[in-house]
């Protein structure tokens, strides 16, 4: 049974910083590409950032590039999202997601290409 558990959400002022964590259990974490998505009220779930299993490649949505950083610690089975200089428009529920390892290429930014999801953590950015 795969579990992804996010933590670190909360209320932050615009221009501050916040770090989200997501711990995986039930699978070999180092075999999975990981990502963060977010969903604001009334909007579709959108891609934020992803990181390959080795940690060597990272990808970002244009809206967060230069402000957010995704990283992983395979020894701790955890992926992180460092949110620097957040803006009110970053307010959303943030979800951690994992892809099953496959022999074929999958996208890194489409929710449908992710197999496991956390329950989400609320991030609210005040102006």
mmCIF file with all atom_site columns, N, CA, C and O in Angstrom, residues 22-76:
data_model
loop_
_atom_site.group_PDB
_atom_site.id
_atom_site.type_symbol
_atom_site.label_atom_id
_atom_site.label_alt_id
_atom_site.label_comp_id
_atom_site.label_asym_id
_atom_site.label_entity_id
_atom_site.label_seq_id
_atom_site.pdbx_PDB_ins_code
_atom_site.Cartn_x
_atom_site.Cartn_y
_atom_site.Cartn_z
_atom_site.occupancy
_atom_site.B_iso_or_equiv
_atom_site.pdbx_formal_charge
_atom_site.auth_seq_id
_atom_site.auth_comp_id
_atom_site.auth_asym_id
_atom_site.auth_atom_id
_atom_site.pdbx_PDB_model_num
ATOM 1   N N  . UNK A 1 22 ? 6.958   15.790 1.518   1.00 0.00 ? 22 UNK A N  1
ATOM 2   C CA . UNK A 1 22 ? 6.086   14.665 1.172   1.00 0.00 ? 22 UNK A CA 1
ATOM 3   C C  . UNK A 1 22 ? 6.874   13.391 1.389   1.00 0.00 ? 22 UNK A C  1
ATOM 4   O O  . UNK A 1 22 ? 7.886   13.164 0.722   1.00 0.00 ? 22 UNK A O  1
ATOM 5   N N  . UNK A 1 23 ? 6.409   12.574 2.304   1.00 0.00 ? 23 UNK A N  1
ATOM 6   C CA . UNK A 1 23 ? 7.081   11.316 2.618   1.00 0.00 ? 23 UNK A CA 1
ATOM 7   C C  . UNK A 1 23 ? 6.327   10.151 2.000   1.00 0.00 ? 23 UNK A C  1
ATOM 8   O O  . UNK A 1 23 ? 5.097   10.067 2.101   1.00 0.00 ? 23 UNK A O  1
ATOM 9   N N  . UNK A 1 24 ? 7.080   9.242  1.378   1.00 0.00 ? 24 UNK A N  1
ATOM 10  C CA . UNK A 1 24 ? 6.491   8.051  0.760   1.00 0.00 ? 24 UNK A CA 1
ATOM 11  C C  . UNK A 1 24 ? 6.772   6.825  1.621   1.00 0.00 ? 24 UNK A C  1
ATOM 12  O O  . UNK A 1 24 ? 7.870   6.675  2.162   1.00 0.00 ? 24 UNK A O  1
ATOM 13  N N  . UNK A 1 25 ? 5.778   5.961  1.711   1.00 0.00 ? 25 UNK A N  1
ATOM 14  C CA . UNK A 1 25 ? 5.970   4.661  2.332   1.00 0.00 ? 25 UNK A CA 1
ATOM 15  C C  . UNK A 1 25 ? 5.289   3.612  1.476   1.00 0.00 ? 25 UNK A C  1
ATOM 16  O O  . UNK A 1 25 ? 4.395   3.911  0.696   1.00 0.00 ? 25 UNK A O  1
ATOM 17  N N  . UNK A 1 26 ? 5.746   2.381  1.606   1.00 0.00 ? 26 UNK A N  1
ATOM 18  C CA . UNK A 1 26 ? 5.114   1.288  0.890   1.00 0.00 ? 26 UNK A CA 1
ATOM 19  C C  . UNK A 1 26 ? 5.720   0.973  -0.469  1.00 0.00 ? 26 UNK A C  1
ATOM 20  O O  . UNK A 1 26 ? 5.312   0.010  -1.102  1.00 0.00 ? 26 UNK A O  1
ATOM 21  N N  . UNK A 1 27 ? 6.640   1.798  -0.934  1.00 0.00 ? 27 UNK A N  1
ATOM 22  C CA . UNK A 1 27 ? 7.303   1.565  -2.204  1.00 0.00 ? 27 UNK A CA 1
ATOM 23  C C  . UNK A 1 27 ? 8.768   1.969  -2.069  1.00 0.00 ? 27 UNK A C  1
ATOM 24  O O  . UNK A 1 27 ? 9.154   2.644  -1.103  1.00 0.00 ? 27 UNK A O  1
ATOM 25  N N  . UNK A 1 28 ? 9.573   1.595  -3.073  1.00 0.00 ? 28 UNK A N  1
ATOM 26  C CA . UNK A 1 28 ? 10.965  2.035  -3.110  1.00 0.00 ? 28 UNK A CA 1
ATOM 27  C C  . UNK A 1 28 ? 10.997  3.432  -3.702  1.00 0.00 ? 28 UNK A C  1
ATOM 28  O O  . UNK A 1 28 ? 10.887  3.618  -4.921  1.00 0.00 ? 28 UNK A O  1
ATOM 29  N N  . UNK A 1 29 ? 11.145  4.412  -2.840  1.00 0.00 ? 29 UNK A N  1
ATOM 30  C CA . UNK A 1 29 ? 11.023  5.813  -3.234  1.00 0.00 ? 29 UNK A CA 1
ATOM 31  C C  . UNK A 1 29 ? 11.955  6.177  -4.386  1.00 0.00 ? 29 UNK A C  1
ATOM 32  O O  . UNK A 1 29 ? 11.566  6.885  -5.310  1.00 0.00 ? 29 UNK A O  1
ATOM 33  N N  . UNK A 1 30 ? 13.166  5.683  -4.357  1.00 0.00 ? 30 UNK A N  1
ATOM 34  C CA . UNK A 1 30 ? 14.170  6.084  -5.341  1.00 0.00 ? 30 UNK A CA 1
ATOM 35  C C  . UNK A 1 30 ? 13.842  5.632  -6.766  1.00 0.00 ? 30 UNK A C  1
ATOM 36  O O  . UNK A 1 30 ? 14.478  6.067  -7.717  1.00 0.00 ? 30 UNK A O  1
ATOM 37  N N  . UNK A 1 31 ? 12.839  4.787  -6.916  1.00 0.00 ? 31 UNK A N  1
ATOM 38  C CA . UNK A 1 31 ? 12.446  4.313  -8.252  1.00 0.00 ? 31 UNK A CA 1
ATOM 39  C C  . UNK A 1 31 ? 11.393  5.204  -8.898  1.00 0.00 ? 31 UNK A C  1
ATOM 40  O O  . UNK A 1 31 ? 11.010  4.972  -10.044 1.00 0.00 ? 31 UNK A O  1
ATOM 41  N N  . UNK A 1 32 ? 10.910  6.210  -8.151  1.00 0.00 ? 32 UNK A N  1
ATOM 42  C CA . UNK A 1 32 ? 9.777   6.985  -8.634  1.00 0.00 ? 32 UNK A CA 1
ATOM 43  C C  . UNK A 1 32 ? 10.143  8.419  -8.983  1.00 0.00 ? 32 UNK A C  1
ATOM 44  O O  . UNK A 1 32 ? 10.794  9.108  -8.193  1.00 0.00 ? 32 UNK A O  1
ATOM 45  N N  . UNK A 1 33 ? 9.706   8.868  -10.180 1.00 0.00 ? 33 UNK A N  1
ATOM 46  C CA . UNK A 1 33 ? 9.703   10.290 -10.462 1.00 0.00 ? 33 UNK A CA 1
ATOM 47  C C  . UNK A 1 33 ? 8.597   10.922 -9.626  1.00 0.00 ? 33 UNK A C  1
ATOM 48  O O  . UNK A 1 33 ? 7.513   10.352 -9.475  1.00 0.00 ? 33 UNK A O  1
ATOM 49  N N  . UNK A 1 34 ? 8.880   12.105 -9.114  1.00 0.00 ? 34 UNK A N  1
ATOM 50  C CA . UNK A 1 34 ? 7.959   12.756 -8.187  1.00 0.00 ? 34 UNK A CA 1
ATOM 51  C C  . UNK A 1 34 ? 7.578   14.149 -8.686  1.00 0.00 ? 34 UNK A C  1
ATOM 52  O O  . UNK A 1 34 ? 8.318   14.758 -9.470  1.00 0.00 ? 34 UNK A O  1
ATOM 53  N N  . UNK A 1 35 ? 6.460   14.645 -8.205  1.00 0.00 ? 35 UNK A N  1
ATOM 54  C CA . UNK A 1 35 ? 6.010   15.966 -8.634  1.00 0.00 ? 35 UNK A CA 1
ATOM 55  C C  . UNK A 1 35 ? 5.139   16.612 -7.565  1.00 0.00 ? 35 UNK A C  1
ATOM 56  O O  . UNK A 1 35 ? 4.625   15.936 -6.669  1.00 0.00 ? 35 UNK A O  1
ATOM 57  N N  . UNK A 1 36 ? 4.995   17.910 -7.706  1.00 0.00 ? 36 UNK A N  1
ATOM 58  C CA . UNK A 1 36 ? 4.029   18.690 -6.943  1.00 0.00 ? 36 UNK A CA 1
ATOM 59  C C  . UNK A 1 36 ? 3.032   19.312 -7.929  1.00 0.00 ? 36 UNK A C  1
ATOM 60  O O  . UNK A 1 36 ? 3.432   19.869 -8.962  1.00 0.00 ? 36 UNK A O  1
ATOM 61  N N  . UNK A 1 37 ? 1.769   19.213 -7.567  1.00 0.00 ? 37 UNK A N  1
ATOM 62  C CA . UNK A 1 37 ? 0.692   19.888 -8.278  1.00 0.00 ? 37 UNK A CA 1
ATOM 63  C C  . UNK A 1 37 ? -0.050  20.753 -7.271  1.00 0.00 ? 37 UNK A C  1
ATOM 64  O O  . UNK A 1 37 ? 0.141   20.625 -6.064  1.00 0.00 ? 37 UNK A O  1
ATOM 65  N N  . UNK A 1 38 ? -0.916  21.617 -7.770  1.00 0.00 ? 38 UNK A N  1
ATOM 66  C CA . UNK A 1 38 ? -1.743  22.415 -6.878  1.00 0.00 ? 38 UNK A CA 1
ATOM 67  C C  . UNK A 1 38 ? -3.104  22.640 -7.507  1.00 0.00 ? 38 UNK A C  1
ATOM 68  O O  . UNK A 1 38 ? -3.269  22.568 -8.731  1.00 0.00 ? 38 UNK A O  1
ATOM 69  N N  . UNK A 1 39 ? -4.059  22.923 -6.632  1.00 0.00 ? 39 UNK A N  1
ATOM 70  C CA . UNK A 1 39 ? -5.423  23.173 -7.099  1.00 0.00 ? 39 UNK A CA 1
ATOM 71  C C  . UNK A 1 39 ? -6.037  24.269 -6.249  1.00 0.00 ? 39 UNK A C  1
ATOM 72  O O  . UNK A 1 39 ? -6.176  24.102 -5.027  1.00 0.00 ? 39 UNK A O  1
ATOM 73  N N  . UNK A 1 40 ? -6.399  25.349 -6.909  1.00 0.00 ? 40 UNK A N  1
ATOM 74  C CA . UNK A 1 40 ? -7.081  26.455 -6.244  1.00 0.00 ? 40 UNK A CA 1
ATOM 75  C C  . UNK A 1 40 ? -8.589  26.252 -6.392  1.00 0.00 ? 40 UNK A C  1
ATOM 76  O O  . UNK A 1 40 ? -9.038  25.564 -7.314  1.00 0.00 ? 40 UNK A O  1
ATOM 77  N N  . UNK A 1 41 ? -9.386  26.869 -5.520  1.00 0.00 ? 41 UNK A N  1
ATOM 78  C CA . UNK A 1 41 ? -10.850 26.698 -5.606  1.00 0.00 ? 41 UNK A CA 1
ATOM 79  C C  . UNK A 1 41 ? -11.377 27.093 -6.975  1.00 0.00 ? 41 UNK A C  1
ATOM 80  O O  . UNK A 1 41 ? -11.037 28.159 -7.503  1.00 0.00 ? 41 UNK A O  1
ATOM 81  N N  . UNK A 1 42 ? -12.187 26.218 -7.567  1.00 0.00 ? 42 UNK A N  1
ATOM 82  C CA . UNK A 1 42 ? -12.797 26.502 -8.841  1.00 0.00 ? 42 UNK A CA 1
ATOM 83  C C  . UNK A 1 42 ? -11.892 26.342 -10.042 1.00 0.00 ? 42 UNK A C  1
ATOM 84  O O  . UNK A 1 42 ? -12.289 26.637 -11.173 1.00 0.00 ? 42 UNK A O  1
ATOM 85  N N  . UNK A 1 43 ? -10.669 25.868 -9.809  1.00 0.00 ? 43 UNK A N  1
ATOM 86  C CA . UNK A 1 43 ? -9.717  25.704 -10.911 1.00 0.00 ? 43 UNK A CA 1
ATOM 87  C C  . UNK A 1 43 ? -9.284  24.247 -11.028 1.00 0.00 ? 43 UNK A C  1
ATOM 88  O O  . UNK A 1 43 ? -9.423  23.462 -10.094 1.00 0.00 ? 43 UNK A O  1
ATOM 89  N N  . UNK A 1 44 ? -8.724  23.917 -12.183 1.00 0.00 ? 44 UNK A N  1
ATOM 90  C CA . UNK A 1 44 ? -8.219  22.573 -12.389 1.00 0.00 ? 44 UNK A CA 1
ATOM 91  C C  . UNK A 1 44 ? -6.882  22.402 -11.684 1.00 0.00 ? 44 UNK A C  1
ATOM 92  O O  . UNK A 1 44 ? -6.167  23.370 -11.414 1.00 0.00 ? 44 UNK A O  1
ATOM 93  N N  . UNK A 1 45 ? -6.560  21.141 -11.419 1.00 0.00 ? 45 UNK A N  1
ATOM 94  C CA . UNK A 1 45 ? -5.263  20.839 -10.824 1.00 0.00 ? 45 UNK A CA 1
ATOM 95  C C  . UNK A 1 45 ? -4.167  21.185 -11.841 1.00 0.00 ? 45 UNK A C  1
ATOM 96  O O  . UNK A 1 45 ? -4.266  20.832 -13.017 1.00 0.00 ? 45 UNK A O  1
ATOM 97  N N  . UNK A 1 46 ? -3.127  21.869 -11.374 1.00 0.00 ? 46 UNK A N  1
ATOM 98  C CA . UNK A 1 46 ? -2.074  22.284 -12.293 1.00 0.00 ? 46 UNK A CA 1
ATOM 99  C C  . UNK A 1 46 ? -0.692  21.867 -11.802 1.00 0.00 ? 46 UNK A C  1
ATOM 100 O O  . UNK A 1 46 ? -0.444  21.761 -10.598 1.00 0.00 ? 46 UNK A O  1
ATOM 101 N N  . UNK A 1 47 ? 0.170   21.654 -12.750 1.00 0.00 ? 47 UNK A N  1
ATOM 102 C CA . UNK A 1 47 ? 1.547   21.256 -12.491 1.00 0.00 ? 47 UNK A CA 1
ATOM 103 C C  . UNK A 1 47 ? 2.326   22.390 -11.841 1.00 0.00 ? 47 UNK A C  1
ATOM 104 O O  . UNK A 1 47 ? 2.175   23.557 -12.236 1.00 0.00 ? 47 UNK A O  1
ATOM 105 N N  . UNK A 1 48 ? 3.169   22.046 -10.873 1.00 0.00 ? 48 UNK A N  1
ATOM 106 C CA . UNK A 1 48 ? 4.041   23.018 -10.225 1.00 0.00 ? 48 UNK A CA 1
ATOM 107 C C  . UNK A 1 48 ? 5.501   22.687 -10.525 1.00 0.00 ? 48 UNK A C  1
ATOM 108 O O  . UNK A 1 48 ? 6.234   23.515 -11.053 1.00 0.00 ? 48 UNK A O  1
ATOM 109 N N  . UNK A 1 49 ? 5.924   21.479 -10.173 1.00 0.00 ? 49 UNK A N  1
ATOM 110 C CA . UNK A 1 49 ? 7.327   21.093 -10.353 1.00 0.00 ? 49 UNK A CA 1
ATOM 111 C C  . UNK A 1 49 ? 7.439   19.579 -10.310 1.00 0.00 ? 49 UNK A C  1
ATOM 112 O O  . UNK A 1 49 ? 6.603   18.909 -9.696  1.00 0.00 ? 49 UNK A O  1
ATOM 113 N N  . UNK A 1 50 ? 8.494   19.051 -10.960 1.00 0.00 ? 50 UNK A N  1
ATOM 114 C CA . UNK A 1 50 ? 8.743   17.617 -10.898 1.00 0.00 ? 50 UNK A CA 1
ATOM 115 C C  . UNK A 1 50 ? 10.238  17.356 -10.853 1.00 0.00 ? 50 UNK A C  1
ATOM 116 O O  . UNK A 1 50 ? 11.046  18.209 -11.228 1.00 0.00 ? 50 UNK A O  1
ATOM 117 N N  . UNK A 1 51 ? 10.579  16.156 -10.399 1.00 0.00 ? 51 UNK A N  1
ATOM 118 C CA . UNK A 1 51 ? 11.981  15.774 -10.279 1.00 0.00 ? 51 UNK A CA 1
ATOM 119 C C  . UNK A 1 51 ? 12.116  14.301 -10.629 1.00 0.00 ? 51 UNK A C  1
ATOM 120 O O  . UNK A 1 51 ? 11.298  13.470 -10.222 1.00 0.00 ? 51 UNK A O  1
ATOM 121 N N  . UNK A 1 52 ? 13.140  13.982 -11.429 1.00 0.00 ? 52 UNK A N  1
ATOM 122 C CA . UNK A 1 52 ? 13.365  12.602 -11.816 1.00 0.00 ? 52 UNK A CA 1
ATOM 123 C C  . UNK A 1 52 ? 13.884  11.794 -10.636 1.00 0.00 ? 52 UNK A C  1
ATOM 124 O O  . UNK A 1 52 ? 14.359  12.337 -9.644  1.00 0.00 ? 52 UNK A O  1
ATOM 125 N N  . UNK A 1 53 ? 13.809  10.461 -10.778 1.00 0.00 ? 53 UNK A N  1
ATOM 126 C CA . UNK A 1 53 ? 14.146  9.592  -9.651  1.00 0.00 ? 53 UNK A CA 1
ATOM 127 C C  . UNK A 1 53 ? 15.560  9.801  -9.134  1.00 0.00 ? 53 UNK A C  1
ATOM 128 O O  . UNK A 1 53 ? 15.810  9.669  -7.937  1.00 0.00 ? 53 UNK A O  1
ATOM 129 N N  . UNK A 1 54 ? 16.481  10.139 -10.030 1.00 0.00 ? 54 UNK A N  1
ATOM 130 C CA . UNK A 1 54 ? 17.869  10.350 -9.613  1.00 0.00 ? 54 UNK A CA 1
ATOM 131 C C  . UNK A 1 54 ? 18.071  11.719 -8.983  1.00 0.00 ? 54 UNK A C  1
ATOM 132 O O  . UNK A 1 54 ? 19.102  11.959 -8.342  1.00 0.00 ? 54 UNK A O  1
ATOM 133 N N  . UNK A 1 55 ? 17.118  12.607 -9.200  1.00 0.00 ? 55 UNK A N  1
ATOM 134 C CA . UNK A 1 55 ? 17.265  13.983 -8.734  1.00 0.00 ? 55 UNK A CA 1
ATOM 135 C C  . UNK A 1 55 ? 18.051  14.844 -9.692  1.00 0.00 ? 55 UNK A C  1
ATOM 136 O O  . UNK A 1 55 ? 18.237  16.034 -9.449  1.00 0.00 ? 55 UNK A O  1
ATOM 137 N N  . UNK A 1 56 ? 18.487  14.264 -10.822 1.00 0.00 ? 56 UNK A N  1
ATOM 138 C CA . UNK A 1 56 ? 19.322  14.994 -11.753 1.00 0.00 ? 56 UNK A CA 1
ATOM 139 C C  . UNK A 1 56 ? 18.578  15.964 -12.645 1.00 0.00 ? 56 UNK A C  1
ATOM 140 O O  . UNK A 1 56 ? 19.189  16.885 -13.193 1.00 0.00 ? 56 UNK A O  1
ATOM 141 N N  . UNK A 1 57 ? 17.291  15.765 -12.839 1.00 0.00 ? 57 UNK A N  1
ATOM 142 C CA . UNK A 1 57 ? 16.513  16.656 -13.711 1.00 0.00 ? 57 UNK A CA 1
ATOM 143 C C  . UNK A 1 57 ? 15.304  17.174 -12.974 1.00 0.00 ? 57 UNK A C  1
ATOM 144 O O  . UNK A 1 57 ? 14.592  16.404 -12.314 1.00 0.00 ? 57 UNK A O  1
ATOM 145 N N  . UNK A 1 58 ? 15.085  18.462 -13.096 1.00 0.00 ? 58 UNK A N  1
ATOM 146 C CA . UNK A 1 58 ? 13.918  19.095 -12.486 1.00 0.00 ? 58 UNK A CA 1
ATOM 147 C C  . UNK A 1 58 ? 13.197  19.933 -13.534 1.00 0.00 ? 58 UNK A C  1
ATOM 148 O O  . UNK A 1 58 ? 13.807  20.406 -14.506 1.00 0.00 ? 58 UNK A O  1
ATOM 149 N N  . UNK A 1 59 ? 11.895  20.096 -13.341 1.00 0.00 ? 59 UNK A N  1
ATOM 150 C CA . UNK A 1 59 ? 11.069  20.848 -14.278 1.00 0.00 ? 59 UNK A CA 1
ATOM 151 C C  . UNK A 1 59 ? 10.123  21.729 -13.467 1.00 0.00 ? 59 UNK A C  1
ATOM 152 O O  . UNK A 1 59 ? 9.656   21.322 -12.396 1.00 0.00 ? 59 UNK A O  1
ATOM 153 N N  . UNK A 1 60 ? 9.810   22.908 -14.020 1.00 0.00 ? 60 UNK A N  1
ATOM 154 C CA . UNK A 1 60 ? 8.969   23.857 -13.291 1.00 0.00 ? 60 UNK A CA 1
ATOM 155 C C  . UNK A 1 60 ? 7.941   24.478 -14.223 1.00 0.00 ? 60 UNK A C  1
ATOM 156 O O  . UNK A 1 60 ? 8.195   24.709 -15.407 1.00 0.00 ? 60 UNK A O  1
ATOM 157 N N  . UNK A 1 61 ? 6.798   24.794 -13.644 1.00 0.00 ? 61 UNK A N  1
ATOM 158 C CA . UNK A 1 61 ? 5.829   25.635 -14.333 1.00 0.00 ? 61 UNK A CA 1
ATOM 159 C C  . UNK A 1 61 ? 6.414   27.034 -14.442 1.00 0.00 ? 61 UNK A C  1
ATOM 160 O O  . UNK A 1 61 ? 7.132   27.498 -13.544 1.00 0.00 ? 61 UNK A O  1
ATOM 161 N N  . UNK A 1 62 ? 6.085   27.709 -15.532 1.00 0.00 ? 62 UNK A N  1
ATOM 162 C CA . UNK A 1 62 ? 6.613   29.061 -15.734 1.00 0.00 ? 62 UNK A CA 1
ATOM 163 C C  . UNK A 1 62 ? 6.232   29.990 -14.575 1.00 0.00 ? 62 UNK A C  1
ATOM 164 O O  . UNK A 1 62 ? 6.984   30.890 -14.224 1.00 0.00 ? 62 UNK A O  1
ATOM 165 N N  . UNK A 1 63 ? 5.069   29.759 -13.995 1.00 0.00 ? 63 UNK A N  1
ATOM 166 C CA . UNK A 1 63 ? 4.569   30.650 -12.950 1.00 0.00 ? 63 UNK A CA 1
ATOM 167 C C  . UNK A 1 63 ? 5.384   30.585 -11.662 1.00 0.00 ? 63 UNK A C  1
ATOM 168 O O  . UNK A 1 63 ? 5.305   31.497 -10.846 1.00 0.00 ? 63 UNK A O  1
ATOM 169 N N  . UNK A 1 64 ? 6.165   29.519 -11.470 1.00 0.00 ? 64 UNK A N  1
ATOM 170 C CA . UNK A 1 64 ? 6.931   29.385 -10.235 1.00 0.00 ? 64 UNK A CA 1
ATOM 171 C C  . UNK A 1 64 ? 8.431   29.345 -10.474 1.00 0.00 ? 64 UNK A C  1
ATOM 172 O O  . UNK A 1 64 ? 9.213   29.341 -9.518  1.00 0.00 ? 64 UNK A O  1
ATOM 173 N N  . UNK A 1 65 ? 8.836   29.336 -11.727 1.00 0.00 ? 65 UNK A N  1
ATOM 174 C CA . UNK A 1 65 ? 10.259  29.230 -12.065 1.00 0.00 ? 65 UNK A CA 1
ATOM 175 C C  . UNK A 1 65 ? 11.029  30.399 -11.438 1.00 0.00 ? 65 UNK A C  1
ATOM 176 O O  . UNK A 1 65 ? 10.622  31.552 -11.540 1.00 0.00 ? 65 UNK A O  1
ATOM 177 N N  . UNK A 1 66 ? 12.129  30.074 -10.796 1.00 0.00 ? 66 UNK A N  1
ATOM 178 C CA . UNK A 1 66 ? 12.937  31.096 -10.144 1.00 0.00 ? 66 UNK A CA 1
ATOM 179 C C  . UNK A 1 66 ? 12.519  31.403 -8.719  1.00 0.00 ? 66 UNK A C  1
ATOM 180 O O  . UNK A 1 66 ? 13.244  32.091 -7.997  1.00 0.00 ? 66 UNK A O  1
ATOM 181 N N  . UNK A 1 67 ? 11.356  30.918 -8.302  1.00 0.00 ? 67 UNK A N  1
ATOM 182 C CA . UNK A 1 67 ? 10.883  31.166 -6.927  1.00 0.00 ? 67 UNK A CA 1
ATOM 183 C C  . UNK A 1 67 ? 10.778  29.882 -6.115  1.00 0.00 ? 67 UNK A C  1
ATOM 184 O O  . UNK A 1 67 ? 11.026  29.875 -4.916  1.00 0.00 ? 67 UNK A O  1
ATOM 185 N N  . UNK A 1 68 ? 10.367  28.803 -6.765  1.00 0.00 ? 68 UNK A N  1
ATOM 186 C CA . UNK A 1 68 ? 10.194  27.523 -6.081  1.00 0.00 ? 68 UNK A CA 1
ATOM 187 C C  . UNK A 1 68 ? 11.324  26.571 -6.487  1.00 0.00 ? 68 UNK A C  1
ATOM 188 O O  . UNK A 1 68 ? 11.873  26.673 -7.593  1.00 0.00 ? 68 UNK A O  1
ATOM 189 N N  . UNK A 1 69 ? 11.642  25.649 -5.591  1.00 0.00 ? 69 UNK A N  1
ATOM 190 C CA . UNK A 1 69 ? 12.666  24.648 -5.883  1.00 0.00 ? 69 UNK A CA 1
ATOM 191 C C  . UNK A 1 69 ? 12.212  23.288 -5.370  1.00 0.00 ? 69 UNK A C  1
ATOM 192 O O  . UNK A 1 69 ? 11.823  23.158 -4.202  1.00 0.00 ? 69 UNK A O  1
ATOM 193 N N  . UNK A 1 70 ? 12.269  22.285 -6.242  1.00 0.00 ? 70 UNK A N  1
ATOM 194 C CA . UNK A 1 70 ? 11.936  20.923 -5.853  1.00 0.00 ? 70 UNK A CA 1
ATOM 195 C C  . UNK A 1 70 ? 13.237  20.164 -5.618  1.00 0.00 ? 70 UNK A C  1
ATOM 196 O O  . UNK A 1 70 ? 14.228  20.355 -6.333  1.00 0.00 ? 70 UNK A O  1
ATOM 197 N N  . UNK A 1 71 ? 13.224  19.323 -4.598  1.00 0.00 ? 71 UNK A N  1
ATOM 198 C CA . UNK A 1 71 ? 14.399  18.504 -4.304  1.00 0.00 ? 71 UNK A CA 1
ATOM 199 C C  . UNK A 1 71 ? 13.915  17.202 -3.664  1.00 0.00 ? 71 UNK A C  1
ATOM 200 O O  . UNK A 1 71 ? 12.742  17.077 -3.310  1.00 0.00 ? 71 UNK A O  1
ATOM 201 N N  . UNK A 1 72 ? 14.828  16.261 -3.532  1.00 0.00 ? 72 UNK A N  1
ATOM 202 C CA . UNK A 1 72 ? 14.457  14.990 -2.922  1.00 0.00 ? 72 UNK A CA 1
ATOM 203 C C  . UNK A 1 72 ? 15.628  14.445 -2.132  1.00 0.00 ? 72 UNK A C  1
ATOM 204 O O  . UNK A 1 72 ? 16.797  14.714 -2.442  1.00 0.00 ? 72 UNK A O  1
ATOM 205 N N  . UNK A 1 73 ? 15.291  13.652 -1.117  1.00 0.00 ? 73 UNK A N  1
ATOM 206 C CA . UNK A 1 73 ? 16.277  12.944 -0.327  1.00 0.00 ? 73 UNK A CA 1
ATOM 207 C C  . UNK A 1 73 ? 15.877  11.481 -0.360  1.00 0.00 ? 73 UNK A C  1
ATOM 208 O O  . UNK A 1 73 ? 14.947  11.068 0.359   1.00 0.00 ? 73 UNK A O  1
ATOM 209 N N  . UNK A 1 74 ? 16.537  10.711 -1.202  1.00 0.00 ? 74 UNK A N  1
ATOM 210 C CA . UNK A 1 74 ? 16.143  9.307  -1.361  1.00 0.00 ? 74 UNK A CA 1
ATOM 211 C C  . UNK A 1 74 ? 16.418  8.488  -0.103  1.00 0.00 ? 74 UNK A C  1
ATOM 212 O O  . UNK A 1 74 ? 15.756  7.468  0.126   1.00 0.00 ? 74 UNK A O  1
ATOM 213 N N  . UNK A 1 75 ? 17.337  8.928  0.711   1.00 0.00 ? 75 UNK A N  1
ATOM 214 C CA . UNK A 1 75 ? 17.605  8.218  1.960   1.00 0.00 ? 75 UNK A CA 1
ATOM 215 C C  . UNK A 1 75 ? 16.473  8.406  2.970   1.00 0.00 ? 75 UNK A C  1
ATOM 216 O O  . UNK A 1 75 ? 16.260  7.564  3.842   1.00 0.00 ? 75 UNK A O  1
ATOM 217 N N  . UNK A 1 76 ? 15.739  9.514  2.827   1.00 0.00 ? 76 UNK A N  1
ATOM 218 C CA . UNK A 1 76 ? 14.622  9.814  3.745   1.00 0.00 ? 76 UNK A CA 1
ATOM 219 C C  . UNK A 1 76 ? 13.272  9.565  3.097   1.00 0.00 ? 76 UNK A C  1
ATOM 220 O O  . UNK A 1 76 ? 12.231  9.870  3.697   1.00 0.00 ? 76 UNK A O  1
#
